[in-house]
């Protein structure tokens, strides 16, 4: 079986309606695989770390090392180059290349489009632009070394490898026989649509039609990747945003009672952290503190939930409406 490289956008999956964590799950189902090799980032809060296990897709880890030290070296190099005119010019050139890459991945993008040669050429040009400006090494976070080590660990492995989109063109060269997924006929479906709806509800802005968003959330039954409990928690956030604490609490308590071990692992932490805030805002301080402690006692809770819970323990949460 050949090694198929499936692109990943990391946190940007939360911003792309047609290329989100649900879309990746549907693509894996389309390719008829129930397991994936993990060649993407080490962030424990990565969206696919929720979606894949919830969809019963096994993840094989151990291929990617901890490259946090390379990020530190990159920062040190930037600080050094800032001290010299020529260094600042090199940083500007690198920033232009990174901006070109950002435009590619933040524009409306589908999974099929991400695998298109035109996009991959643009990605590789941006990567080469950074490399030309800052040289291989700390300036690229030791990119060549990292990808070479990943290729060596993979050996002659087959299956589906999930990799960052910006790594994909180089890995196609480093891995003889590696191929892009055959997505002929693939279209995002209900899992992708539900995931896009929830992602949108968790990230409100002033221009949103809150009533329409609530109606959409309330109509859905949910699925394995985006369960009903998450839709309730997301809807509660909208009620909280407009000061409707009573409805927010009802929805969050319903979501909390609906939590199960087979649901996305971030959901418990996010739900309980928000529930603690609502209880605090209603003056139920003792129960709010117990809820915050429950978040911190979870085996896994996303960083944003842990920070909210710790902040709530330190200082009672107060609702401020603009």
Short mmCIF file of C-alpha atoms in Angstrom, two decimals:
data_model
loop_
_atom_site.label_atom_id
_atom_site.label_comp_id
_atom_site.label_asym_id
_atom_site.label_seq_id
_atom_site.Cartn_x
_atom_site.Cartn_y
_atom_site.Cartn_z
CA UNK A 1 0.00 0.00 0.00
CA UNK A 2 1.52 3.37 -0.96
CA UNK A 3 2.03 6.15 1.54
CA UNK A 4 -0.64 8.81 0.98
CA UNK A 5 0.07 12.32 2.28
CA UNK A 6 -3.02 14.09 3.58
CA UNK A 7 -2.54 17.84 4.23
CA UNK A 8 -3.29 19.43 7.59
CA UNK A 9 -3.88 23.09 8.49
CA UNK A 10 -3.44 22.84 12.25
CA UNK A 11 -5.50 25.42 14.15
CA UNK A 12 -6.62 26.91 10.83
CA UNK A 13 -8.91 23.90 10.46
CA UNK A 14 -11.21 25.80 12.84
CA UNK A 15 -11.50 28.67 10.33
CA UNK A 16 -12.07 26.82 7.05
CA UNK A 17 -15.72 25.75 6.52
CA UNK A 18 -14.80 23.37 3.68
CA UNK A 19 -11.54 22.09 5.17
CA UNK A 20 -12.03 21.45 8.87
CA UNK A 21 -11.51 18.52 11.22
CA UNK A 22 -14.80 16.99 10.08
CA UNK A 23 -13.67 17.24 6.46
CA UNK A 24 -10.50 15.30 7.25
CA UNK A 25 -12.57 12.59 8.95
CA UNK A 26 -14.80 12.36 5.87
CA UNK A 27 -11.76 12.22 3.58
CA UNK A 28 -10.35 9.30 5.56
CA UNK A 29 -13.69 7.52 5.28
CA UNK A 30 -13.72 8.27 1.55
CA UNK A 31 -10.25 6.71 1.28
CA UNK A 32 -11.55 3.73 3.28
CA UNK A 33 -8.98 3.88 6.03
CA UNK A 34 -9.59 3.70 9.77
CA UNK A 35 -6.07 4.62 10.92
CA UNK A 36 -3.62 7.41 10.19
CA UNK A 37 0.05 8.07 10.80
CA UNK A 38 0.67 11.35 12.61
CA UNK A 39 3.29 13.55 10.99
CA UNK A 40 1.88 16.91 12.02
CA UNK A 41 2.48 19.22 14.98
CA UNK A 42 2.89 18.23 18.62
CA UNK A 43 0.18 20.60 19.90
CA UNK A 44 -2.04 18.49 22.20
CA UNK A 45 -4.95 20.85 21.45
CA UNK A 46 -4.79 20.20 17.69
CA UNK A 47 -8.37 19.92 16.31
CA UNK A 48 -7.72 16.48 14.82
CA UNK A 49 -6.72 15.18 18.24
CA UNK A 50 -10.40 15.59 19.09
CA UNK A 51 -11.99 14.60 15.81
CA UNK A 52 -10.07 11.48 14.78
CA UNK A 53 -10.46 9.44 18.00
CA UNK A 54 -14.11 10.52 18.26
CA UNK A 55 -14.63 9.16 14.74
CA UNK A 56 -12.87 5.90 15.68
CA UNK A 57 -9.80 6.68 13.60
CA UNK A 58 -6.65 5.31 15.23
CA UNK A 59 -3.62 7.61 15.34
CA UNK A 60 -0.09 6.22 15.18
CA UNK A 61 2.28 8.55 17.06
CA UNK A 62 6.02 8.47 17.58
CA UNK A 63 7.08 9.77 14.17
CA UNK A 64 7.51 13.43 15.13
CA UNK A 65 10.05 14.57 17.68
CA UNK A 66 9.84 17.54 20.02
CA UNK A 67 11.22 20.52 18.11
CA UNK A 68 10.41 23.21 20.68
CA UNK A 69 14.13 23.91 20.97
CA UNK A 70 14.17 24.84 17.27
CA UNK A 71 11.49 27.46 17.91
CA UNK A 72 13.69 28.91 20.65
CA UNK A 73 16.68 29.06 18.32
CA UNK A 74 14.52 30.73 15.67
CA UNK A 75 13.53 33.44 18.16
CA UNK A 76 17.15 33.97 19.16
CA UNK A 77 18.16 34.38 15.52
CA UNK A 78 15.41 36.93 14.94
CA UNK A 79 16.54 38.92 17.98
CA UNK A 80 20.10 38.86 16.67
CA UNK A 81 19.19 39.92 13.13
CA UNK A 82 17.08 42.81 14.42
CA UNK A 83 20.28 44.47 15.61
CA UNK A 84 21.68 45.03 12.09
CA UNK A 85 20.33 46.76 8.96
CA UNK A 86 21.14 43.76 6.74
CA UNK A 87 19.56 41.45 9.29
CA UNK A 88 16.39 43.50 9.35
CA UNK A 89 16.26 43.37 5.56
CA UNK A 90 16.51 39.58 5.66
CA UNK A 91 13.71 39.44 8.22
CA UNK A 92 11.52 41.60 5.98
CA UNK A 93 12.11 39.25 3.05
CA UNK A 94 11.22 36.26 5.21
CA UNK A 95 8.10 38.05 6.47
CA UNK A 96 6.96 38.66 2.90
CA UNK A 97 7.30 34.97 2.10
CA UNK A 98 5.43 34.00 5.28
CA UNK A 99 2.71 36.50 4.39
CA UNK A 100 2.30 34.85 0.99
CA UNK A 101 1.88 31.49 2.69
CA UNK A 102 -0.62 32.94 5.16
CA UNK A 103 -2.70 34.33 2.30
CA UNK A 104 -2.80 30.89 0.70
CA UNK A 105 -4.01 29.06 3.80
CA UNK A 106 -6.42 31.70 5.13
CA UNK A 107 -8.24 32.29 1.84
CA UNK A 108 -11.29 30.03 1.33
CA UNK A 109 -9.76 26.60 0.87
CA UNK A 110 -11.10 23.10 0.34
CA UNK A 111 -9.19 19.89 0.98
CA UNK A 112 -9.24 19.09 -2.73
CA UNK A 113 -7.95 22.56 -3.54
CA UNK A 114 -5.15 22.18 -0.97
CA UNK A 115 -3.85 19.19 -2.94
CA UNK A 116 -3.95 21.04 -6.26
CA UNK A 117 -0.54 21.57 -7.93
CA UNK A 118 -1.11 25.34 -8.14
CA UNK A 119 -1.51 25.58 -4.36
CA UNK A 120 1.40 23.25 -3.65
CA UNK A 121 3.68 25.27 -5.92
CA UNK A 122 2.66 28.43 -4.08
CA UNK A 123 3.32 26.75 -0.73
CA UNK A 124 6.75 25.59 -1.83
CA UNK A 125 7.67 29.01 -3.20
CA UNK A 126 6.79 30.61 0.14
CA UNK A 127 8.81 28.02 2.05
CA UNK A 128 11.78 28.58 -0.26
CA UNK A 129 11.41 32.33 0.21
CA UNK A 130 11.93 31.98 3.95
CA UNK A 131 14.82 29.61 3.37
CA UNK A 132 16.50 31.99 0.93
CA UNK A 133 16.11 34.92 3.32
CA UNK A 134 17.25 33.26 6.55
CA UNK A 135 19.20 30.18 5.37
CA UNK A 136 18.56 26.61 6.42
CA UNK A 137 19.03 26.11 10.15
CA UNK A 138 17.63 28.26 12.97
CA UNK A 139 16.00 30.54 10.38
CA UNK A 140 13.81 27.69 9.12
CA UNK A 141 13.54 25.92 12.47
CA UNK A 142 15.87 23.25 11.01
CA UNK A 143 13.28 22.32 8.43
CA UNK A 144 15.43 20.08 6.22
CA UNK A 145 16.76 18.18 9.22
CA UNK A 146 13.27 17.74 10.67
CA UNK A 147 11.75 16.44 7.44
CA UNK A 148 14.74 14.20 6.72
CA UNK A 149 14.40 12.62 10.16
CA UNK A 150 10.67 12.13 9.64
CA UNK A 151 11.29 10.46 6.28
CA UNK A 152 13.86 8.14 7.88
CA UNK A 153 11.42 7.14 10.63
CA UNK A 154 8.76 6.37 8.06
CA UNK A 155 10.98 4.09 6.02
CA UNK A 156 8.79 2.10 3.67
CA UNK A 157 5.59 2.64 5.68
CA UNK A 158 2.27 2.65 3.87
CA UNK A 159 -1.12 4.06 4.72
CA UNK A 160 -2.17 7.67 5.25
CA UNK A 161 0.21 10.21 6.77
CA UNK A 162 -1.24 13.48 8.06
CA UNK A 163 1.28 16.28 7.51
CA UNK A 164 1.24 20.09 7.63
CA UNK A 165 0.39 21.54 4.23
CA UNK A 166 3.67 23.46 4.11
CA UNK A 167 5.65 20.22 4.61
CA UNK A 168 3.78 18.27 1.96
CA UNK A 169 5.69 19.33 -1.22
CA UNK A 170 9.10 18.54 0.29
CA UNK A 171 7.92 15.22 1.73
CA UNK A 172 6.68 14.16 -1.70
CA UNK A 173 10.31 14.52 -2.81
CA UNK A 174 11.87 12.91 0.27
CA UNK A 175 9.54 9.90 0.30
CA UNK A 176 9.86 7.86 -2.89
CA UNK A 177 6.50 6.40 -3.78
CA UNK A 178 4.52 8.83 -1.62
CA UNK A 179 1.38 10.11 -3.32
CA UNK A 180 -1.34 12.68 -2.88
CA UNK A 181 -4.79 11.36 -1.98
CA UNK A 182 -7.09 10.49 -4.84
CA UNK A 183 -10.06 12.69 -3.93
CA UNK A 184 -11.85 12.38 -7.27
CA UNK A 185 -15.53 12.66 -6.46
CA UNK A 186 -14.98 13.62 -2.83
CA UNK A 187 -17.29 16.28 -1.42
CA UNK A 188 -17.52 17.43 2.22
CA UNK A 189 -20.72 16.15 3.82
CA UNK A 190 -22.70 16.44 7.03
CA UNK A 191 -19.78 15.80 9.35
CA UNK A 192 -17.87 18.67 7.77
CA UNK A 193 -20.91 20.94 7.80
CA UNK A 194 -21.64 20.28 11.49
CA UNK A 195 -18.02 20.84 12.43
CA UNK A 196 -17.98 24.15 10.55
CA UNK A 197 -21.13 25.24 12.37
CA UNK A 198 -19.69 24.50 15.80
CA UNK A 199 -16.34 26.09 14.94
CA UNK A 200 -18.18 29.24 13.88
CA UNK A 201 -20.25 29.32 17.07
CA UNK A 202 -17.20 29.08 19.29
CA UNK A 203 -15.67 32.15 17.58
CA UNK A 204 -18.21 34.93 17.70
CA UNK A 205 -17.74 38.39 16.24
CA UNK A 206 -19.84 41.52 16.18
CA UNK A 207 -21.14 40.94 12.66
CA UNK A 208 -22.67 37.53 13.44
CA UNK A 209 -26.37 36.86 13.13
CA UNK A 210 -26.67 35.38 16.62
CA UNK A 211 -30.32 34.45 16.25
CA UNK A 212 -29.66 32.60 13.01
CA UNK A 213 -26.64 30.86 14.51
CA UNK A 214 -28.69 29.72 17.51
CA UNK A 215 -31.44 28.43 15.24
CA UNK A 216 -28.89 26.42 13.28
CA UNK A 217 -27.36 24.94 16.43
CA UNK A 218 -30.75 24.02 17.86
CA UNK A 219 -31.84 22.21 14.69
CA UNK A 220 -28.99 19.72 14.75
CA UNK A 221 -28.81 16.35 16.49
CA UNK A 222 -25.02 16.18 16.37
CA UNK A 223 -22.72 13.32 15.43
CA UNK A 224 -19.60 11.60 16.76
CA UNK A 225 -17.23 14.43 15.78
CA UNK A 226 -19.58 17.25 16.84
CA UNK A 227 -21.98 15.78 19.42
CA UNK A 228 -25.18 17.37 20.68
CA UNK A 229 -23.41 18.24 23.95
CA UNK A 230 -20.96 20.45 22.05
CA UNK A 231 -23.74 22.15 20.13
CA UNK A 232 -25.41 22.93 23.48
CA UNK A 233 -22.16 24.29 24.91
CA UNK A 234 -21.57 26.43 21.83
CA UNK A 235 -25.13 27.77 21.99
CA UNK A 236 -24.60 28.57 25.67
CA UNK A 237 -21.66 30.76 24.68
CA UNK A 238 -23.97 32.84 22.51
CA UNK A 239 -26.47 33.28 25.33
CA UNK A 240 -23.62 34.23 27.66
CA UNK A 241 -22.39 36.80 25.15
CA UNK A 242 -25.72 38.64 25.32
CA UNK A 243 -26.07 38.31 29.10
CA UNK A 244 -28.69 35.53 29.18
CA UNK A 245 -27.13 33.67 32.09
CA UNK A 246 -30.14 31.51 32.88
CA UNK A 247 -30.37 29.91 29.45
CA UNK A 248 -26.59 29.62 29.22
CA UNK A 249 -26.51 27.71 32.51
CA UNK A 250 -29.34 25.40 31.49
CA UNK A 251 -27.60 24.53 28.23
CA UNK A 252 -24.20 24.03 29.86
CA UNK A 253 -25.60 21.80 32.59
CA UNK A 254 -27.39 19.77 29.94
CA UNK A 255 -24.15 19.54 27.98
CA UNK A 256 -22.23 18.49 31.09
CA UNK A 257 -24.75 15.74 31.81
CA UNK A 258 -24.38 14.57 28.21
CA UNK A 259 -20.59 14.12 28.41
CA UNK A 260 -19.28 10.61 27.75
CA UNK A 261 -15.83 9.09 27.40
CA UNK A 262 -16.20 8.50 23.67
CA UNK A 263 -16.78 12.17 22.82
CA UNK A 264 -14.11 14.63 21.66
CA UNK A 265 -11.68 14.93 24.55
CA UNK A 266 -11.65 18.75 24.67
CA UNK A 267 -15.39 18.94 25.24
CA UNK A 268 -15.45 18.22 28.98
CA UNK A 269 -12.87 20.90 29.79
CA UNK A 270 -14.44 23.55 27.57
CA UNK A 271 -17.95 22.86 28.87
CA UNK A 272 -17.05 22.81 32.56
CA UNK A 273 -14.83 25.90 32.36
CA UNK A 274 -17.67 27.87 30.76
CA UNK A 275 -20.17 26.44 33.28
CA UNK A 276 -17.96 27.57 36.14
CA UNK A 277 -17.93 31.09 34.71
CA UNK A 278 -21.71 31.19 34.37
CA UNK A 279 -22.19 29.94 37.93
CA UNK A 280 -19.73 32.59 39.11
CA UNK A 281 -21.54 35.32 37.20
CA UNK A 282 -24.77 34.25 38.92
CA UNK A 283 -23.15 34.55 42.34
CA UNK A 284 -22.91 30.79 42.94
CA UNK A 285 -19.27 31.05 43.97
CA UNK A 286 -18.85 27.80 45.89
CA UNK A 287 -20.30 25.70 43.08
CA UNK A 288 -18.29 27.66 40.53
CA UNK A 289 -15.07 26.86 42.41
CA UNK A 290 -15.96 23.18 42.48
CA UNK A 291 -16.57 23.31 38.72
CA UNK A 292 -13.22 25.00 38.08
CA UNK A 293 -11.46 22.35 40.16
CA UNK A 294 -13.18 19.66 38.13
CA UNK A 295 -11.61 21.13 34.99
CA UNK A 296 -8.14 21.07 36.52
CA UNK A 297 -8.68 17.49 37.71
CA UNK A 298 -9.43 16.20 34.23
CA UNK A 299 -6.83 13.93 32.68
CA UNK A 300 -6.92 16.22 29.66
CA UNK A 301 -8.35 19.69 29.23
CA UNK A 302 -7.32 22.17 26.53
CA UNK A 303 -5.03 24.96 27.62
CA UNK A 304 -7.69 27.63 27.20
CA UNK A 305 -10.01 25.73 29.55
CA UNK A 306 -7.30 25.22 32.16
CA UNK A 307 -6.38 28.91 32.04
CA UNK A 308 -10.03 29.93 32.42
CA UNK A 309 -10.50 27.57 35.34
CA UNK A 310 -7.37 28.77 37.13
CA UNK A 311 -8.33 32.40 36.53
CA UNK A 312 -11.79 31.67 37.95
CA UNK A 313 -10.29 30.14 41.08
CA UNK A 314 -8.03 33.14 41.55
CA UNK A 315 -10.69 35.78 40.86
CA UNK A 316 -14.47 35.34 40.58
CA UNK A 317 -15.60 35.60 36.97
CA UNK A 318 -17.75 38.65 36.25
CA UNK A 319 -19.70 39.13 33.05
CA UNK A 320 -18.89 42.36 31.20
CA UNK A 321 -21.11 43.27 28.28
CA UNK A 322 -19.92 45.89 25.80
#
